[in-house]
Coordinates of C-alpha atoms and ligand atoms in Angstrom, one line a residue:
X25 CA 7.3 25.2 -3.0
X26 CA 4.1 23.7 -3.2
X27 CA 2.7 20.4 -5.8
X28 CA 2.1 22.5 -8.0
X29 CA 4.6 24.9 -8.3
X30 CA 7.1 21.7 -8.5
X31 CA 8.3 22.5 -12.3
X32 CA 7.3 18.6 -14.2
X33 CA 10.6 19.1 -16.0
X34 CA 12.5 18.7 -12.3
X35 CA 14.6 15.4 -12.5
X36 CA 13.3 14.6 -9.2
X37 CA 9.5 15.5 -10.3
X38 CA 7.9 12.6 -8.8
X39 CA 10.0 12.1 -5.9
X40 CA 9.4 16.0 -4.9
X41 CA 5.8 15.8 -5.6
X42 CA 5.5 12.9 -3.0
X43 CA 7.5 14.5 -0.5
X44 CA 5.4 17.7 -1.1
X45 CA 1.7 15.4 -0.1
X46 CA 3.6 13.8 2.4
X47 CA 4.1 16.9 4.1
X48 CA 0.6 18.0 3.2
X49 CA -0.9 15.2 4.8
X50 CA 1.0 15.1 8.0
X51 CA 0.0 19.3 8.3
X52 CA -3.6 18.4 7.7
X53 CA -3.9 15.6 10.2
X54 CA -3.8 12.9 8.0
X55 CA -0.5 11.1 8.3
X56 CA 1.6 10.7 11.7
X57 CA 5.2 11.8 12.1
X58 CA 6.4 7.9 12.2
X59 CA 4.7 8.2 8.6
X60 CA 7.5 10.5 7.6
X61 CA 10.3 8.6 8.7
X62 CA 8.7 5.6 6.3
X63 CA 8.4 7.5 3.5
X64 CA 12.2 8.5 4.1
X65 CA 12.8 4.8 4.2
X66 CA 11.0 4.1 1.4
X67 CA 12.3 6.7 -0.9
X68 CA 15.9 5.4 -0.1
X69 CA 14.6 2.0 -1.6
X70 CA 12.9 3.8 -4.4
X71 CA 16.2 5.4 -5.9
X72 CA 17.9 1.9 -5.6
X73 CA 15.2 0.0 -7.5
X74 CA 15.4 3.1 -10.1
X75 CA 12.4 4.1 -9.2
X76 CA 10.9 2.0 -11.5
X77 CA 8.2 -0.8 -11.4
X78 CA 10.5 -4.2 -12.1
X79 CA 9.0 -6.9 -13.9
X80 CA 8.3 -9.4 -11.3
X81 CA 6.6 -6.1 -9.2
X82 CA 4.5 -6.2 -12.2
X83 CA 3.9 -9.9 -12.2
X84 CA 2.8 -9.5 -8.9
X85 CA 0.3 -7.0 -9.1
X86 CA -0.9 -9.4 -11.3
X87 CA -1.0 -11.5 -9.3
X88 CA -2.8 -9.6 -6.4
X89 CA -5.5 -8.3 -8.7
X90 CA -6.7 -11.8 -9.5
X91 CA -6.7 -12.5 -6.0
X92 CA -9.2 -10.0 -4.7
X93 CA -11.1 -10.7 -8.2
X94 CA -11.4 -14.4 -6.7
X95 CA -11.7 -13.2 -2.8
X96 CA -14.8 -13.3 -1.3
X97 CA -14.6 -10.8 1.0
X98 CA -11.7 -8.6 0.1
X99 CA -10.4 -5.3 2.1
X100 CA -8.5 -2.4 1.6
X101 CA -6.6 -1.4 4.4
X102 CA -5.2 2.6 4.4
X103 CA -2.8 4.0 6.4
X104 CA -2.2 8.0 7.1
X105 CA 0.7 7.5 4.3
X106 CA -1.7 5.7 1.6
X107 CA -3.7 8.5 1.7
X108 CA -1.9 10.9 1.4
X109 CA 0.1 9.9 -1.4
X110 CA -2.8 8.1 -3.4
X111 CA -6.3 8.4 -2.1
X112 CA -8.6 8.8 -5.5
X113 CA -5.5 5.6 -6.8
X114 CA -6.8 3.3 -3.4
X115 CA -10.8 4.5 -4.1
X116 CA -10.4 3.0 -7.2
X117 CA -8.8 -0.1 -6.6
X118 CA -11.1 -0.8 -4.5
X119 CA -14.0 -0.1 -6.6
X120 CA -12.5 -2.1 -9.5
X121 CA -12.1 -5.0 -6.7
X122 CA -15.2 -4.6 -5.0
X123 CA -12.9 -4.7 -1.9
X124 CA -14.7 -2.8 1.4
X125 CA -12.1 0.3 1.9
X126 CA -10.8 0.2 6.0
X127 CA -8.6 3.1 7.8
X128 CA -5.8 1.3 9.8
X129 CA -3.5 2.7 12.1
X130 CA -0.7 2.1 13.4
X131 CA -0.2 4.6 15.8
X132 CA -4.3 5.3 16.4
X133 CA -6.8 7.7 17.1
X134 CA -10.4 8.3 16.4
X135 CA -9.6 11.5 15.4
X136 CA -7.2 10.6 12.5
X137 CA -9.0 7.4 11.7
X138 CA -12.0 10.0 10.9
X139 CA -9.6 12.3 9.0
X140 CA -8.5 10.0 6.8
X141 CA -12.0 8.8 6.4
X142 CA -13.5 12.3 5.1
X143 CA -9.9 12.6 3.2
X144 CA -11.3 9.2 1.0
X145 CA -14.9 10.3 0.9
X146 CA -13.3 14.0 -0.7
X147 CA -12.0 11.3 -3.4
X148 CA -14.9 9.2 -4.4
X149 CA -15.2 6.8 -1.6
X150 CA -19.0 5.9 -0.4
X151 CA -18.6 3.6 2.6
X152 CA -15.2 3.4 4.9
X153 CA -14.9 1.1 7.5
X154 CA -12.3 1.5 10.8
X155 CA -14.4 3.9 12.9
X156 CA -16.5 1.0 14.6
X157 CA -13.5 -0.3 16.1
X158 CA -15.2 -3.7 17.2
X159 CA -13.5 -6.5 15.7
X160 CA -9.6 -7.3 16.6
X161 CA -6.5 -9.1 15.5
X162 CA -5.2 -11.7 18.3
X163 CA -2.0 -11.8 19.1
X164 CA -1.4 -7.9 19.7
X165 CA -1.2 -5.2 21.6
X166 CA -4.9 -3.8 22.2
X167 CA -4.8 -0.3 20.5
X168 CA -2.4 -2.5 17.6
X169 CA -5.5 -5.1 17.2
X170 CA -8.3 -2.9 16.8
X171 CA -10.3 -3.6 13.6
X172 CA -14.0 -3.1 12.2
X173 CA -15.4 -7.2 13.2
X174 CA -17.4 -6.9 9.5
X175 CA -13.7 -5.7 7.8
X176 CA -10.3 -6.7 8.3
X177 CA -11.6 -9.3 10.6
X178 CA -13.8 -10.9 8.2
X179 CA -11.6 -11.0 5.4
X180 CA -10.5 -13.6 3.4
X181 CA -8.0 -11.0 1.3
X182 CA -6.2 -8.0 2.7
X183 CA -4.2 -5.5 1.2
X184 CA -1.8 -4.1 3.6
X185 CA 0.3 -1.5 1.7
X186 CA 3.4 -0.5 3.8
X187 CA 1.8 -2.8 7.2
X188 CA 4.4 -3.1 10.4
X189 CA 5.9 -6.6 10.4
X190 CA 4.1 -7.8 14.0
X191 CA 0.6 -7.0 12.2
X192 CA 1.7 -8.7 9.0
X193 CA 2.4 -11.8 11.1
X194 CA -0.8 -11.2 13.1
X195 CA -2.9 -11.1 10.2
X196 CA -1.4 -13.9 8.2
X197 CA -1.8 -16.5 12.1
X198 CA -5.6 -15.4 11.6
X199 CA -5.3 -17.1 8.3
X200 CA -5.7 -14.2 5.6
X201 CA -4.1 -14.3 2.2
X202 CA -2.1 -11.1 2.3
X203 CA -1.3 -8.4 -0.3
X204 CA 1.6 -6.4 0.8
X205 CA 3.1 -3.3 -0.7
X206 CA 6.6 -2.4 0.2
X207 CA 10.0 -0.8 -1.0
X208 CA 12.1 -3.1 0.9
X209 CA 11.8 -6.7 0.1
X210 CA 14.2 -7.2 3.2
X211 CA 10.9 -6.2 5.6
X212 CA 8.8 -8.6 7.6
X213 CA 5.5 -7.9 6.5
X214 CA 6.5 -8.5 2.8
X215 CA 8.5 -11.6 3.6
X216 CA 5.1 -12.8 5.0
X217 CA 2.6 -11.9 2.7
X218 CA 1.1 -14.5 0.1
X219 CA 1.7 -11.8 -2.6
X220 CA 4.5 -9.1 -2.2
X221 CA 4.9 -6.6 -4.3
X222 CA 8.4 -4.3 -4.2
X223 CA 7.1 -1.2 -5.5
X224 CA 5.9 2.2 -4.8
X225 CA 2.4 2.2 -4.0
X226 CA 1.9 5.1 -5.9
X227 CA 2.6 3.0 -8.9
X228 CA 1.7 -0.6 -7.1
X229 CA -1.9 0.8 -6.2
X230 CA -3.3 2.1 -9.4
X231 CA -1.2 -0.8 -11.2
X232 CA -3.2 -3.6 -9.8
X233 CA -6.4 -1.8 -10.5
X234 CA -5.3 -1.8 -14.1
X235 CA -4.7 -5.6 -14.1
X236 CA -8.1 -6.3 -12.3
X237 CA -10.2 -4.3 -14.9
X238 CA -7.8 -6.4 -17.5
X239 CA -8.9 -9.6 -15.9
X240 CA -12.4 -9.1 -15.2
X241 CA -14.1 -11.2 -17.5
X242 CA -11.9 -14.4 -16.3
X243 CA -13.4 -17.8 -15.1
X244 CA -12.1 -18.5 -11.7
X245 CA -9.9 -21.2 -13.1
X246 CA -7.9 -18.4 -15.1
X247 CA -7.8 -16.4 -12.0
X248 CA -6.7 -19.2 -10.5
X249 CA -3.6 -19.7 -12.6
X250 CA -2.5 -16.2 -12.6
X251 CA -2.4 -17.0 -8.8
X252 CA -1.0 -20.3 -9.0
X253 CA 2.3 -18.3 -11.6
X254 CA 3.1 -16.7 -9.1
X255 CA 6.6 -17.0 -6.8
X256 CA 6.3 -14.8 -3.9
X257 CA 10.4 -15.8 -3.3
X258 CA 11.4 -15.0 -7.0
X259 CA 9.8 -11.5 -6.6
X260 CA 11.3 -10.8 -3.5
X261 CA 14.9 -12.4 -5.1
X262 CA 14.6 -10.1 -8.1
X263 CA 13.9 -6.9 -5.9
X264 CA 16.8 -7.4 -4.0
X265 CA 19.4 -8.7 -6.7
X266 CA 17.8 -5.0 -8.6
X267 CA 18.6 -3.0 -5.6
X268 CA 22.4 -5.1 -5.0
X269 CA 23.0 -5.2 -8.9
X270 CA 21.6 -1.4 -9.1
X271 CA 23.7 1.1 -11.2
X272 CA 23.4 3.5 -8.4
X273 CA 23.0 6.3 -11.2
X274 CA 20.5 9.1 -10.2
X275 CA 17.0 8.0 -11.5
X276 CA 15.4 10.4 -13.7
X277 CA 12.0 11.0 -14.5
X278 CA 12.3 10.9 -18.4
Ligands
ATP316 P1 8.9 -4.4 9.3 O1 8.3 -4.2 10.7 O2 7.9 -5.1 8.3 O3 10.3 -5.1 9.2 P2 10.0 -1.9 8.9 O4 10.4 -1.7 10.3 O5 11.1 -2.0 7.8 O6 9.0 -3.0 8.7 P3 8.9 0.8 8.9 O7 10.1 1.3 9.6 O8 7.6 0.9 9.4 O9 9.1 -0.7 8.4 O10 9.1 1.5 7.5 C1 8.1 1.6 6.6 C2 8.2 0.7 5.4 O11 7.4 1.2 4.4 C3 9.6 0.5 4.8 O12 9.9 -0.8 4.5 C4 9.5 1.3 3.5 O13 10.3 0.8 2.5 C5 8.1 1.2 3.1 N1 7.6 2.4 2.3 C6 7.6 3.7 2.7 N2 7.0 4.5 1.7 C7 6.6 3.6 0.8 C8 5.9 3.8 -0.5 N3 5.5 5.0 -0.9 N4 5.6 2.7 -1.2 C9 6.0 1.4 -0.8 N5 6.6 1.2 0.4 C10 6.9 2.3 1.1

């Protein structure tokens, strides 16, 4: 069965659907076998939360979306599972951002890296950054480190959507206000990130481009305060108590 012979009725539409470009990608080069054990670790998460985007989730994509409107130098980072599962989603957040779009990997090669690169390009993207390879993040493994020096390493504001916990730490020692998406608020990198948000990135990423076209016309100082609401422990604390306090009923897609 293919993603489009998936019938949209199917009460596990969406779940199939993202299994079925999660497969795709991994044929096509894209994402890396390690990408489909996360996306079996995220789905797992998923059906706990309801697969649903909780109100503090919300809050925080809020919350992230006047952050890169404030940031001065804002990135993207994408991973072999971001785009596969939402590339045109990621294009646009970071056109309504005007974030610079970098390909990150965790288990990397040039090959891939320019892959995934194409794969963006095929959905909109102009300019992507990750094949220069000439910047780094201390702290790490060499082949762990490697960044573009005019992305990720001079950013002020990352998003890392589903980033490995060592690199989340990394990034935030090198002092950058991070944005990361992830399932599992019990995970390292979103325990460290300035803003988490406990969501599916398919829903997370085109969320948060939603919010910044909603706040676009603020001053800095209501930016500012949409930052300043926000309680990186009370999201995580209402993630978890959703997935402990779950009903543990099979979500539907109604
Ligand atoms: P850490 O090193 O931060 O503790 P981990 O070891 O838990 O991370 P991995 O094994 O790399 O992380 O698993 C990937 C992570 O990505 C999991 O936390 C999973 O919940 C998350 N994840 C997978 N797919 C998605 C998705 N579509 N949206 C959001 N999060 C996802």
């Amino acid at each position: 069965m293919t993603e489009t012979e998936v019938p949209e009725d199917h009460p596990r539409y969406a779940s199939l659907v993202t299994r079925h470009r999660i497969e795709a990608g991994v044929e096509t080069g894209i994402t890396s076998k390690q990408g489909l054990i996360a996306q079996g670790r995220g789905e797992a998460f998923d059906y706990l939360l309801g697969e649903r985007t909780l109100p503090s989730a919300d809050r925080a994509a809020r919350a992230a979306a006047a952050t890169l409107l404030a940031a001065d130098r804002p990135v993207v980072s994408v991973n072999g599972n971001v785009a596969a599962l939402a590339p045109a989603e990621t294009v646009n957040l970071a056109d309504a951002v005007d974030a610079d779009l970098e390909v990150n990997l965790f288990n990397h090669t040039d090959e891939r890296v320019r892959r995934i690169a194409d794969h963006l390009r095929e959905h909109g993207a102009d300019e992507v950054k990750g094949l220069a390879g000439d910047g780094e993040i201390p702290g790490l493994e060499h082949a762990r480190g490697v960044v573009d020096a005019d992305g990720i390493e001079a950013a002020d504001v990352v998003v890392v959507p589903l980033e490995d916990g060592d690199r989340a730490a990394a990034l935030d020692a090198m002092g950058k206000t991070e944005i990361v998406i992830d399932l599992n608020p019990g995970s390292r990198s979103p325990q460290t990130a300035d803003v988490p948000i406990i969501d599916n990135l398919i829903r997370a990423v085109p969320n948060i481009a939603a919010h910044a076209r909603d706040l676009a016309g603020a001053s800095p100082e209501e930016l500012r305060a949409v930052v300043d609401a926000f309680d990186a422990d009370e999201a995580l604390g209402a993630a978890e108590a959703a997935i402990r306090g779950g009903s543990f009923a099979t979500p539907d897609n109604s």
